[in-house]
Coordinates of C-alpha atoms and ligand atoms in Angstrom, one line a residue:
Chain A
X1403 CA -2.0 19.4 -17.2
X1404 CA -2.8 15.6 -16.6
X1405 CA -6.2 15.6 -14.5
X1406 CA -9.4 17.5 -16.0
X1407 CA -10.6 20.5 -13.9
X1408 CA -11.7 20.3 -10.2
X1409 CA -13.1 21.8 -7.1
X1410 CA -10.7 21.7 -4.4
X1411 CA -11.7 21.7 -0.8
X1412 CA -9.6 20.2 2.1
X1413 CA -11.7 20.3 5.4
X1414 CA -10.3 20.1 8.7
X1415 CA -13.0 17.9 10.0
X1416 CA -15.2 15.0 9.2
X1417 CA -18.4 17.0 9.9
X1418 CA -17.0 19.6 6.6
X1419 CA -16.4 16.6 4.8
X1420 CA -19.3 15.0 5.2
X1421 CA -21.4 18.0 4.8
X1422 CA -19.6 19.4 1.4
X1423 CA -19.6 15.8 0.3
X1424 CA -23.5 16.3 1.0
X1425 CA -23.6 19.4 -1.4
X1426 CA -21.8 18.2 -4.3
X1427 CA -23.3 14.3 -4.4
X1428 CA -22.4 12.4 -7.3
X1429 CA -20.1 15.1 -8.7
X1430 CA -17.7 14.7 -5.8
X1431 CA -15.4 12.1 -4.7
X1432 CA -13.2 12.1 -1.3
X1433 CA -9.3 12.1 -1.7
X1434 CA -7.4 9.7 0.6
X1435 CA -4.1 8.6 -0.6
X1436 CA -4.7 9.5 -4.1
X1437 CA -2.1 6.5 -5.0
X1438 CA -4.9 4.8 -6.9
X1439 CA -7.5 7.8 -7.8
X1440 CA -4.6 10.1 -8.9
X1441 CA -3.6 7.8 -11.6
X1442 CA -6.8 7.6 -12.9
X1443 CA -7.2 11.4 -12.7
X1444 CA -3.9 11.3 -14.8
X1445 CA -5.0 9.1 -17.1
X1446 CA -8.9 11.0 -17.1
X1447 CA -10.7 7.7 -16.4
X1448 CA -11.2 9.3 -13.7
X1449 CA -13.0 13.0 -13.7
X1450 CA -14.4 14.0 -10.2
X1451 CA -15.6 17.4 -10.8
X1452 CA -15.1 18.3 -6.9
X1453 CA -12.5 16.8 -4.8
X1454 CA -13.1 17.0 -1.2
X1455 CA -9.3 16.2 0.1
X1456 CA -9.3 14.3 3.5
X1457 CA -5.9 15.0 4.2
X1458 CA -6.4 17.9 6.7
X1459 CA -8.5 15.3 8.9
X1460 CA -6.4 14.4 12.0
X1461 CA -9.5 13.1 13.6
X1462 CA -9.1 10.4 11.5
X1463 CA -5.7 9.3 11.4
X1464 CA -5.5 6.6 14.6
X1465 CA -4.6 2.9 15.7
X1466 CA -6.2 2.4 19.1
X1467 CA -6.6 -0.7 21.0
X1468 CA -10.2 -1.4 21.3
X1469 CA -10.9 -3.9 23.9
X1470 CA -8.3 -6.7 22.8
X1471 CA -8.8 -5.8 19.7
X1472 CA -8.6 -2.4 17.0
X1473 CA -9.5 0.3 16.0
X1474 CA -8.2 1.9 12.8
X1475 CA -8.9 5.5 11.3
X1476 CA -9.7 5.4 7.7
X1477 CA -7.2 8.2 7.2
X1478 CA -3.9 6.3 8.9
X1479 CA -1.5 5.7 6.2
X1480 CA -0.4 2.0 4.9
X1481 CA 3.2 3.0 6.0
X1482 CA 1.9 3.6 10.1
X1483 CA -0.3 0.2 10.1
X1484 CA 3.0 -1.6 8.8
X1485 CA 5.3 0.5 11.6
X1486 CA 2.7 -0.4 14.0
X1487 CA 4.0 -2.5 17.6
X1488 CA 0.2 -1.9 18.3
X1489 CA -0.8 -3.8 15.0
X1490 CA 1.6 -6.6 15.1
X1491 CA 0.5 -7.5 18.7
X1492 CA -3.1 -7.3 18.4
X1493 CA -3.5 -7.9 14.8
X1494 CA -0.4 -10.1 13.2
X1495 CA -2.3 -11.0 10.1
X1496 CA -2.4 -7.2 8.8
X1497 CA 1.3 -6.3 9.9
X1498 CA 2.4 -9.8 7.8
X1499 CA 0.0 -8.4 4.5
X1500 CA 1.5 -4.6 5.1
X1501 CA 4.8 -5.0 3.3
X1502 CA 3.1 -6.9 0.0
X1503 CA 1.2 -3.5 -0.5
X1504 CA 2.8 -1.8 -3.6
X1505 CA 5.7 0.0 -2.7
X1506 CA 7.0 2.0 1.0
X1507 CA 6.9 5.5 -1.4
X1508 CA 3.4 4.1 -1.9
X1509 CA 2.9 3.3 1.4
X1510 CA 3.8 6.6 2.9
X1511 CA 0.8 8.2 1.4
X1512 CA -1.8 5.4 0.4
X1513 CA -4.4 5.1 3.4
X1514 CA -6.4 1.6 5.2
X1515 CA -9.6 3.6 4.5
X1516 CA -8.0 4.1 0.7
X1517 CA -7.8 1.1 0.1
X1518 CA -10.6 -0.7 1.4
X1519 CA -12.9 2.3 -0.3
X1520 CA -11.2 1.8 -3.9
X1521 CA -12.1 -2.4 -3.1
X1522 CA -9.2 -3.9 -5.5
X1523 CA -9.9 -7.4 -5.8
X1524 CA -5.8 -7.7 -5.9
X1525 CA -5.6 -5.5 -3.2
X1526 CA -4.3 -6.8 0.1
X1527 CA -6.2 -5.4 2.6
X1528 CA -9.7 -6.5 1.5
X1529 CA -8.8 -10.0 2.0
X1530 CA -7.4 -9.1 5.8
X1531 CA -10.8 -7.6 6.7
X1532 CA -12.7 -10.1 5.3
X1533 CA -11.0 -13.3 7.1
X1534 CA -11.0 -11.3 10.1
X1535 CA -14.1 -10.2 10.5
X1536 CA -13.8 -6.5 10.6
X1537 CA -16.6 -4.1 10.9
X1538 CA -16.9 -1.2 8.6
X1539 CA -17.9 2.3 10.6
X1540 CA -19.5 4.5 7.4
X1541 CA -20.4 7.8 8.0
X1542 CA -22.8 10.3 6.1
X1543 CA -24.6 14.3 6.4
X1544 CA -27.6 11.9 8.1
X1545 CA -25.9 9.5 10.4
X1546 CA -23.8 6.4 10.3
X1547 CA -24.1 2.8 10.7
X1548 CA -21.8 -0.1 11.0
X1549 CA -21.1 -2.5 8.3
X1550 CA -19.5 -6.0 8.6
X1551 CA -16.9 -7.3 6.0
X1552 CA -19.2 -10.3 4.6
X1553 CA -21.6 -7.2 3.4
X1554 CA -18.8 -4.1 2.3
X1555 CA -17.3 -5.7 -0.9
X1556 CA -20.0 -6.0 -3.1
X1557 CA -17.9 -6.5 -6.4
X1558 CA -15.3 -5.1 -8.7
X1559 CA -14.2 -1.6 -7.3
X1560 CA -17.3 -1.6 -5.5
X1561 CA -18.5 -1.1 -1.9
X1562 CA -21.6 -1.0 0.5
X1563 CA -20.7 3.0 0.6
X1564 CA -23.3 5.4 -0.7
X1565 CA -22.4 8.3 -2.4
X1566 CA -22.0 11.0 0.1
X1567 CA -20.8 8.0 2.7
X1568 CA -17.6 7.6 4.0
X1569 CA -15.5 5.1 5.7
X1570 CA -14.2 6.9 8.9
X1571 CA -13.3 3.4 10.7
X1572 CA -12.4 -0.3 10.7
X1573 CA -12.6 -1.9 13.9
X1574 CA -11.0 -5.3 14.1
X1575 CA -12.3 -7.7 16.6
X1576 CA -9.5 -10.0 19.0
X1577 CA -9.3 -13.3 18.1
X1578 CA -9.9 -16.3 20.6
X1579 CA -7.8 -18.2 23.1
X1580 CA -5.6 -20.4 20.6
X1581 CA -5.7 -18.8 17.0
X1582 CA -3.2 -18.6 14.4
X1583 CA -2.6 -16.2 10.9
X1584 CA -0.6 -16.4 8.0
X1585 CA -0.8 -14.5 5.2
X1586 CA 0.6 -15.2 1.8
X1587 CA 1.0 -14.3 -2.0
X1588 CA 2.6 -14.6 -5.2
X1589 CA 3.8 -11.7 -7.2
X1590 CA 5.7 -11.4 -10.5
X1591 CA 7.9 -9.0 -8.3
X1592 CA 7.9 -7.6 -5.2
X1593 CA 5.5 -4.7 -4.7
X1594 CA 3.5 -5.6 -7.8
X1595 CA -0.4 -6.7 -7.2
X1596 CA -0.7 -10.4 -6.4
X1597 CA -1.0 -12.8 -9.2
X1598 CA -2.9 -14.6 -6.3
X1599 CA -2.9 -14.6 -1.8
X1600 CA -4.5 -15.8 1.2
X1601 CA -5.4 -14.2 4.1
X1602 CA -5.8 -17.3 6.7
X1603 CA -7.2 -17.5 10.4
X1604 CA -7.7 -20.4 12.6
X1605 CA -8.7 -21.3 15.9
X1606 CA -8.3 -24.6 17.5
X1607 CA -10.1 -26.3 20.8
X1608 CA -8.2 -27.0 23.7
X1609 CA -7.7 -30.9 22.4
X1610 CA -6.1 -29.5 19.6
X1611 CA -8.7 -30.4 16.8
X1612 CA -10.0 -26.9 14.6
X1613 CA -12.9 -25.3 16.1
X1614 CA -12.8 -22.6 13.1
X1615 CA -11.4 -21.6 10.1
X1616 CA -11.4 -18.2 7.7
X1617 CA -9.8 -18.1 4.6
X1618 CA -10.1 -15.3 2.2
X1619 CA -8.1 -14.9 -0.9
X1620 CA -7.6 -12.1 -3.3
X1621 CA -6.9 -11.6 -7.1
X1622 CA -9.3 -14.9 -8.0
X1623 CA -12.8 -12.7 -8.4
X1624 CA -14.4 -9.9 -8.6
X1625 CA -13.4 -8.8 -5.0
X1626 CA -11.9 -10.7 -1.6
X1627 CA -13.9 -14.5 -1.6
X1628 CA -14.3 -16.9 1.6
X1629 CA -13.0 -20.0 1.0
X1630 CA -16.3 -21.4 2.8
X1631 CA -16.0 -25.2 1.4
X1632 CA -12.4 -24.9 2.3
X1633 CA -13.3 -23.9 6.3
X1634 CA -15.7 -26.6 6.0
X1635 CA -12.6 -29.6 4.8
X1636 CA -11.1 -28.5 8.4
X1637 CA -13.8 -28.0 11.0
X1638 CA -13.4 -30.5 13.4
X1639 CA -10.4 -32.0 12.4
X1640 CA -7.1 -32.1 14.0
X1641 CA -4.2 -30.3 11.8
X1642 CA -1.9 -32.3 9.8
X1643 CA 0.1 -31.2 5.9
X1644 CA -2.5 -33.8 4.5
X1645 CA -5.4 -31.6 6.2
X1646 CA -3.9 -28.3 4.3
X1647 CA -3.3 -30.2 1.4
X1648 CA -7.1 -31.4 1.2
X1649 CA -8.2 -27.9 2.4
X1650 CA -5.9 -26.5 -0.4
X1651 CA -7.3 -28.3 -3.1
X1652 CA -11.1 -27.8 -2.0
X1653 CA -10.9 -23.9 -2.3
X1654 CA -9.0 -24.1 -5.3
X1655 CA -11.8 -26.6 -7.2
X1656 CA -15.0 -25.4 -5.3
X1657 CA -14.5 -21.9 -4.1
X1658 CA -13.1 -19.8 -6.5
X1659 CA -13.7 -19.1 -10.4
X1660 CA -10.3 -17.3 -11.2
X1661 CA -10.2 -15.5 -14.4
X1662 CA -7.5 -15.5 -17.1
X1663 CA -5.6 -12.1 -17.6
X1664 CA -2.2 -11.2 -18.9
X1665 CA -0.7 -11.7 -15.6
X1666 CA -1.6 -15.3 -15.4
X1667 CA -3.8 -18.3 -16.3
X1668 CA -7.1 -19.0 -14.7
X1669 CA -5.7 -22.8 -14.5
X1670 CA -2.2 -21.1 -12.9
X1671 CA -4.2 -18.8 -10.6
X1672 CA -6.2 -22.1 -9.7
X1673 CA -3.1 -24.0 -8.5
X1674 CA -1.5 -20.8 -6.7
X1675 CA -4.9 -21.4 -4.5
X1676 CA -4.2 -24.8 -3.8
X1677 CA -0.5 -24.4 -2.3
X1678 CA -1.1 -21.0 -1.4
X1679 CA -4.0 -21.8 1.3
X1680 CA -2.2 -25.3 2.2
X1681 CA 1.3 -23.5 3.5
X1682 CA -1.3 -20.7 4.7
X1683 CA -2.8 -23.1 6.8
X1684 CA 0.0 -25.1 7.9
X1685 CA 1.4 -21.7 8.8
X1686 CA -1.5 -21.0 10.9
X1687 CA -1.8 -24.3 13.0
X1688 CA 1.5 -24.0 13.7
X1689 CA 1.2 -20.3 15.0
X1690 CA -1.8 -21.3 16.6
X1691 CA -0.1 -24.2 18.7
X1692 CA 2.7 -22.4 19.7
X1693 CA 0.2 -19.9 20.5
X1694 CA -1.5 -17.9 23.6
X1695 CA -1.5 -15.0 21.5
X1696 CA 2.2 -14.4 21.2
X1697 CA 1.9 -14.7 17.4
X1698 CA 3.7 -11.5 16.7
X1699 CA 6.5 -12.7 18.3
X1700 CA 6.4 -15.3 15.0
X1701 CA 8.5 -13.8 12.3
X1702 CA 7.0 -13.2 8.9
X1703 CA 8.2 -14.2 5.6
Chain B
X688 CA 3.1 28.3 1.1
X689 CA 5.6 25.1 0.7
X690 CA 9.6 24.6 1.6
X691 CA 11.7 22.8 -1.0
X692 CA 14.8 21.9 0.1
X693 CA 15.1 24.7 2.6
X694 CA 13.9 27.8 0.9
X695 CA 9.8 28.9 0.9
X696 CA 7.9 29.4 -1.9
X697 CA 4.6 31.2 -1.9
X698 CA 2.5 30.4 -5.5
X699 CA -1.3 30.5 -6.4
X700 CA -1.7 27.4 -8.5
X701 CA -4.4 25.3 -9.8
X702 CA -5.3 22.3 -7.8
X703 CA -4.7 19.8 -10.8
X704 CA -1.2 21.0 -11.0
X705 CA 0.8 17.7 -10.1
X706 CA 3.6 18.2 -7.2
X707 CA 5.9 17.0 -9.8
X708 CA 4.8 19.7 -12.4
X709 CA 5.1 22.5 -10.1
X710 CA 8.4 21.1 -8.9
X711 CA 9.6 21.4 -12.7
X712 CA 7.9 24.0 -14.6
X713 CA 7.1 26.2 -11.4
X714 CA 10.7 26.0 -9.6
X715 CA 12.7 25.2 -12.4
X716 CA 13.7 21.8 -10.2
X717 CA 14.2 19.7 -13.4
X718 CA 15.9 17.3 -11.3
X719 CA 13.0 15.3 -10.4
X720 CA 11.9 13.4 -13.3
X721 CA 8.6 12.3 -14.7
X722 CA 8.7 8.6 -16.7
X723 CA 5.5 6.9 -16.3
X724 CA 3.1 9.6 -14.2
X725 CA 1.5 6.7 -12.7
X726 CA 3.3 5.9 -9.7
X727 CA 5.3 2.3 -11.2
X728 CA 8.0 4.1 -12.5
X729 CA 9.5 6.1 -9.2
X730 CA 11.2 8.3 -11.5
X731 CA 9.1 11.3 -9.7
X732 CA 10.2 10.2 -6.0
X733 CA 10.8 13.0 -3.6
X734 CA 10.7 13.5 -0.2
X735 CA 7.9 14.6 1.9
X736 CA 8.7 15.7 5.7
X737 CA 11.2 13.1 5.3
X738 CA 10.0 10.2 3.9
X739 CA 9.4 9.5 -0.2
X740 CA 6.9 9.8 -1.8
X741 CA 5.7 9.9 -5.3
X742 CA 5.6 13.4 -6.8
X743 CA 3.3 12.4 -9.8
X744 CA 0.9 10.7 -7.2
X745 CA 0.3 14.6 -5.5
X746 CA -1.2 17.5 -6.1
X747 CA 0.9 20.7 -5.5
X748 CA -1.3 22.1 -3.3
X749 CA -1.2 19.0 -0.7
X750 CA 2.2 20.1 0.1
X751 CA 1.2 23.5 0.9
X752 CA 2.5 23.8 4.8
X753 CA 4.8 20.9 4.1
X754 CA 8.4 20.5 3.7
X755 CA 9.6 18.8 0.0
X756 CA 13.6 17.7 -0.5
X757 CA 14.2 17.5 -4.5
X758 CA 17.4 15.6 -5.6
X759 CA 18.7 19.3 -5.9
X760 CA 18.5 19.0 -2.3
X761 CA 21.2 16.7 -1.2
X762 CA 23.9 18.8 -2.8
X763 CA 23.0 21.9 -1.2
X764 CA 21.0 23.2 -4.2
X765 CA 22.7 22.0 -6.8
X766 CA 25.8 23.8 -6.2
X767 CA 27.6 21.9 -3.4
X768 CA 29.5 18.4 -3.0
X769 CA 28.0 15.4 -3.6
X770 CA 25.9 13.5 -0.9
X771 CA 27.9 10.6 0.1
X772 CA 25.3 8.7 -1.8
X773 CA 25.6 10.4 -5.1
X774 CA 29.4 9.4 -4.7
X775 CA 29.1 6.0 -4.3
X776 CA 27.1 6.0 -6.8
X777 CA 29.5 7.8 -9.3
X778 CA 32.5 5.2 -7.9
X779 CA 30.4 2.2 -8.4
X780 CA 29.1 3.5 -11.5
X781 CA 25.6 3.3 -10.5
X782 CA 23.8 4.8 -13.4
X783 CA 24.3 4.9 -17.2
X784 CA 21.2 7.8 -18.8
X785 CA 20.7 8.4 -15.3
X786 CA 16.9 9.2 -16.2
X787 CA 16.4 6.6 -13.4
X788 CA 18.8 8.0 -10.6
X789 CA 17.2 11.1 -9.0
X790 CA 14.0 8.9 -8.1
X791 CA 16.3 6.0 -6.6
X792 CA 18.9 8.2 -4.8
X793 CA 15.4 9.8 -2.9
X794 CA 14.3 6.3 -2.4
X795 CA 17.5 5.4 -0.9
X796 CA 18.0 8.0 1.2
X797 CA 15.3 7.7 3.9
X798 CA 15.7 4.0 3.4
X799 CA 19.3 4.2 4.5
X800 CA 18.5 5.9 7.2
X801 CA 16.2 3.2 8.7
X802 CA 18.7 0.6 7.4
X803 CA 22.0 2.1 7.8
X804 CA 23.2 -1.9 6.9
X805 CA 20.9 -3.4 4.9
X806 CA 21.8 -6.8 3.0
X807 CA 21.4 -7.3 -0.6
X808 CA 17.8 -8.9 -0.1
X809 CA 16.8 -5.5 1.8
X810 CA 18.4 -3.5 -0.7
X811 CA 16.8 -5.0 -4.0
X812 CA 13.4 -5.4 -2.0
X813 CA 14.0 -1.3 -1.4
X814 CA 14.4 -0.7 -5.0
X815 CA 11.6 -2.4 -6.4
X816 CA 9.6 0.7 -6.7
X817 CA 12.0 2.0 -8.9
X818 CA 12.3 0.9 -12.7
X819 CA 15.6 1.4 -14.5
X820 CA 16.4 0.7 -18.0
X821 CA 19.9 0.9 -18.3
X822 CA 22.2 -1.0 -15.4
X823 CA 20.6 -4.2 -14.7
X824 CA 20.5 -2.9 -11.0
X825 CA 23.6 -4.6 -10.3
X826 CA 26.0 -1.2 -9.8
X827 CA 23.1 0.5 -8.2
X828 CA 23.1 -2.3 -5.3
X829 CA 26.7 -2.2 -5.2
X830 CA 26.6 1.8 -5.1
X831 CA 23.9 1.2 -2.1
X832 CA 27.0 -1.4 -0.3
X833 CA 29.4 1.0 -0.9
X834 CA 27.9 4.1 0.6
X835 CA 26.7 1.6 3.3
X836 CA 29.4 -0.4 4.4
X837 CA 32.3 0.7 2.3
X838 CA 32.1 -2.2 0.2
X839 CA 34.0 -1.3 -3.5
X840 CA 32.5 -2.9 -6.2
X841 CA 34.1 -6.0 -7.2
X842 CA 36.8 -6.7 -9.8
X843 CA 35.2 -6.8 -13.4
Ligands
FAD3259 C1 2.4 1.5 -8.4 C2 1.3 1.2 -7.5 C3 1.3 -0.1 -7.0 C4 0.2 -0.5 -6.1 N1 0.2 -1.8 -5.6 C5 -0.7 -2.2 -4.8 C6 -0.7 -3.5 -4.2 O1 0.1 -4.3 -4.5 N2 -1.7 -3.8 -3.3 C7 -2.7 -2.9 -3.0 O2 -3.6 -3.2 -2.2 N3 -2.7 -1.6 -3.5 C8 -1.7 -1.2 -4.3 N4 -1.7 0.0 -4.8 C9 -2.8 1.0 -4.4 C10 -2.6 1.6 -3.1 O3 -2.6 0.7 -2.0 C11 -3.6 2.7 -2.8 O4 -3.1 3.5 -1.7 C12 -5.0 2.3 -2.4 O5 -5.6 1.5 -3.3 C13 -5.9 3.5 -2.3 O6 -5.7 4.2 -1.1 P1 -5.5 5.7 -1.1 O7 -5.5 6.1 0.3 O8 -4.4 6.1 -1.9 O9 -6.9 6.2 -1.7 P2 -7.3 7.2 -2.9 O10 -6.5 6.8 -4.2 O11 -7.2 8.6 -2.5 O12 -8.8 6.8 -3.1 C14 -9.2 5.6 -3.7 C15 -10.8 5.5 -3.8 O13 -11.4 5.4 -2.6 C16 -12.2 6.5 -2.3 N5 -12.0 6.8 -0.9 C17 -10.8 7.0 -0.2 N6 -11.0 7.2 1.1 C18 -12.3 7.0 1.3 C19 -13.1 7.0 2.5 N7 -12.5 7.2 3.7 N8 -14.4 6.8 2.4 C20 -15.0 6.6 1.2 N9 -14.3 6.6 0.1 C21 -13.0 6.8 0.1 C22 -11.8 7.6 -3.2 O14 -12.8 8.5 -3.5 C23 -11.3 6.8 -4.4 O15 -12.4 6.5 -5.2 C24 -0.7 0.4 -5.7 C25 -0.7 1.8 -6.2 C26 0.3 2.1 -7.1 C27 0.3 3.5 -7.6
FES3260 S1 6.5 9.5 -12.9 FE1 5.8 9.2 -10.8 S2 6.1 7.1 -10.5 FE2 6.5 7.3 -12.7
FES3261 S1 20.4 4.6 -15.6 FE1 19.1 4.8 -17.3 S2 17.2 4.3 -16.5 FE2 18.5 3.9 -14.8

């Protein structure tokens, strides 16, 4: 057999799974998905000695309209986000990222809560929280507490969640009156992780000029970065391809230190951030002109 | 207690036991293959209530309550005629080891059924989590337009 021994429990409820996650502390780890802790088990970098499987929990399986804007259960599967009428209307951005996750037989098991918990800095979803400001509902055996994107990803494979802690919800807020998303990537093929991609949000004034910009990338550090110098090349200014292009280059020489990997080049990564971000944002504006909100009428691709 | 391609089975496993372990060395289902036990491959893909999944990515006891379809399941066991799929795939000489072809044809199916016409952009983007060795994918696209729209394969 591939994974070392284990515990197995699969509650029916968060209250079980926070409580046996309570008894066990350090030794035990919760299973979402398991399409990125099973491989580890597989491969025993991984050893949890007590698995507390979430899969039982309905209670947390949900996409709700909150307000104008979501809320997500940690324990809804990729595949239901990306099926999601709800989720393109209210949050376009994540139904354009949903398809570049891995693979749909992927999909069909590997959870939101999964995903963000594991905190790939190639993964997909990170980057969609972060540019659009999602809070972080993290509950434990004591209590729970809210935590917004800026503070969750704290670095490689690494979260604000204490052991014993889980993520039980993401709640995305609306965006204003005239805003636009685009999401983009590059991958050696389709399904693989990124090589490099861009989550991008923008909301213009009523004369047209940016009031507000959020650009987050993935695959560049050790977790999801805000392109801050980048937002600040556009605040203010009214959108034009020269705009993107300046934005573009000012996140790719001021807001990100890519490393070098097999995959690609820290100097390759460096000019995937560049025209990345600049057809990101030119993407955007666009959206966010034709706008009022109708954005999921706007095809992907 | 989990169904596989119709029948129940009731076994008391361990929990490390991967679906596509039991699936083999419990039923005997050799159909389902294991290449890379790390989800890239999709050699492993079955069907879980429907939809495909990777067998290597589970543990046998998550599908306890759950119905699984093997590739033994679209020919009625093993015994019966061959899914319109697994034809096409024969006419258009779709595999060559076939090492590859259980994990695609359970990739294909529910695929086919949410795109009973996909193009060959749909096609290829729906066999990307499937690695094969031998055939260059080419026959195994024109397999997929055959059992879709009747297409034969073309002159070589
Ligand atoms: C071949 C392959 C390709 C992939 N490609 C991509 C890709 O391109 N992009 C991408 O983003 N991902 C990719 N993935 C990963 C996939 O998206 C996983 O589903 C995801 O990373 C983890 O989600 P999961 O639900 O499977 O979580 P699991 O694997 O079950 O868990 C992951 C980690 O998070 C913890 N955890 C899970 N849920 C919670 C919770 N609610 N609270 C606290 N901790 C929790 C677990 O203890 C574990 O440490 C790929 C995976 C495979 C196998
Ligand atoms: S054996 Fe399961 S994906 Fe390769
Ligand atoms: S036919 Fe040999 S791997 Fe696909």
């Amino acid at each position: 057999m591939k994974p070392a021994r284990f515990d197995y429990f699969a509650p029916g409820t968060v209250d079980e799974a926070l409580a046996l996650l309570a008894e066990h502390g350090d030794q035990a780890k919760p299973l979402a998905g398991g399409q990125s802790l099973i491989p580890a088990m597989n491969f025993r970098l991984a050893r949890p000695q007590v698995l507390v499987d979430l899969n039982q929990v309905a209670a947390l399986s949900y996409i709700r309209a909150n307000g104008s804007g979501l809320a997500i259960g940690a324990m809804t599967r990729q595949r239901a986000v990306e099926r999601s009428d709800l989720v393109a209307r209210a949050a376009p951005l994540l139904a354009e990222a949903m398809p570049s996750i891995a693979h749909p037989q992927i999909r069909n098991r590997g959870t939101v809560g999964g995903s963000l918990a594991h905190a790939d800095p190639s993964a997909e979803l990170p980057a969609v929280a972060l540019a659009l400001e999602t809070r972080f509902r993290a509950k434990s055996a004591t209590g729970e507490r809210w935590i917004p994107a800026g503070e969750f990803f704290k670095g490689m494979l690494e979260t604000a969640l204490e052991p014993g802690e889980l993520l039980v919800e993401i709640a995305i807020p609306p965006l204003p009156a005239r805003s636009g998303t685009a999401f983009l990537e590059m991958a050696r093929r389709h399904g693989d992780y990124a090589l490099v991609g861009v989550a991008a949000v923008v909301t213009l004034e009523a004369n047209g000029r940016c009031q507000a910009a959020r650009v987050a990338l993935l695959s560049v550090g050790d977790g999801p970065v805000l392109a801050s110098e980048a937002a600040t090349v556009l605040a203010g200014q009214a959108p034009s391809a020269e705009l993107a292009r300046a934005a573009g280059e000012r996140a790719a020489s001021r807001d990100v230190d890519p490393p070098s990997d097999i995959h690609a080049s820290a100097a390759y990564r460096r000019r995937l951030v560049a025209v990345l971000t600049r057809r990101a944002l030119e993407r955007a504006f666009e959206r966010a002109e034709k706008g009022s909100g109708e954005q999921g009428a706007v095809p992907s691709g | 207690m989990v169904t596989v391609n119709g029948a129940r089975y009731e076994r008391t496993v361990e929990p490390r036991l991967l679906l596509s372990d039991f699936l083999r060395n419990e039923l005997g289902l050799t159909g389902t293959h294991v290449g890379c036990e790390h989800g890239v491959c999709g050699a492993c893909t079955v069907l879980l209530d429907g939809e495909a999944v990777r067998s290597c990515l589970m543990f046998a006891v998550q599908a306890d309550g759950h119905a699984v379809t093997t590739v033994e399941g679209l020919t009625d066991g093993g015994g019966g005629p061959l899914h319109p799929l697994q034809a096409a795939f024969h006419e258009a000489h779709g595999l060559q080891c076939g090492f590859c072809t259980p994990g695609i044809l359970m990739t294909l199916v529910p695929f086919l059924r949410d795109h009973p016409h996909p193009d060959e952009r749909e096609i290829r983007e729906a066999l990307s989590g499937n690695l094969c060795r031998c055939t260059g994918y080419q026959n195994i696209v024109a397999a997929v337009r055959l059992a879709s729209d009747g297409i034969p394969t073309p002159d070589r």
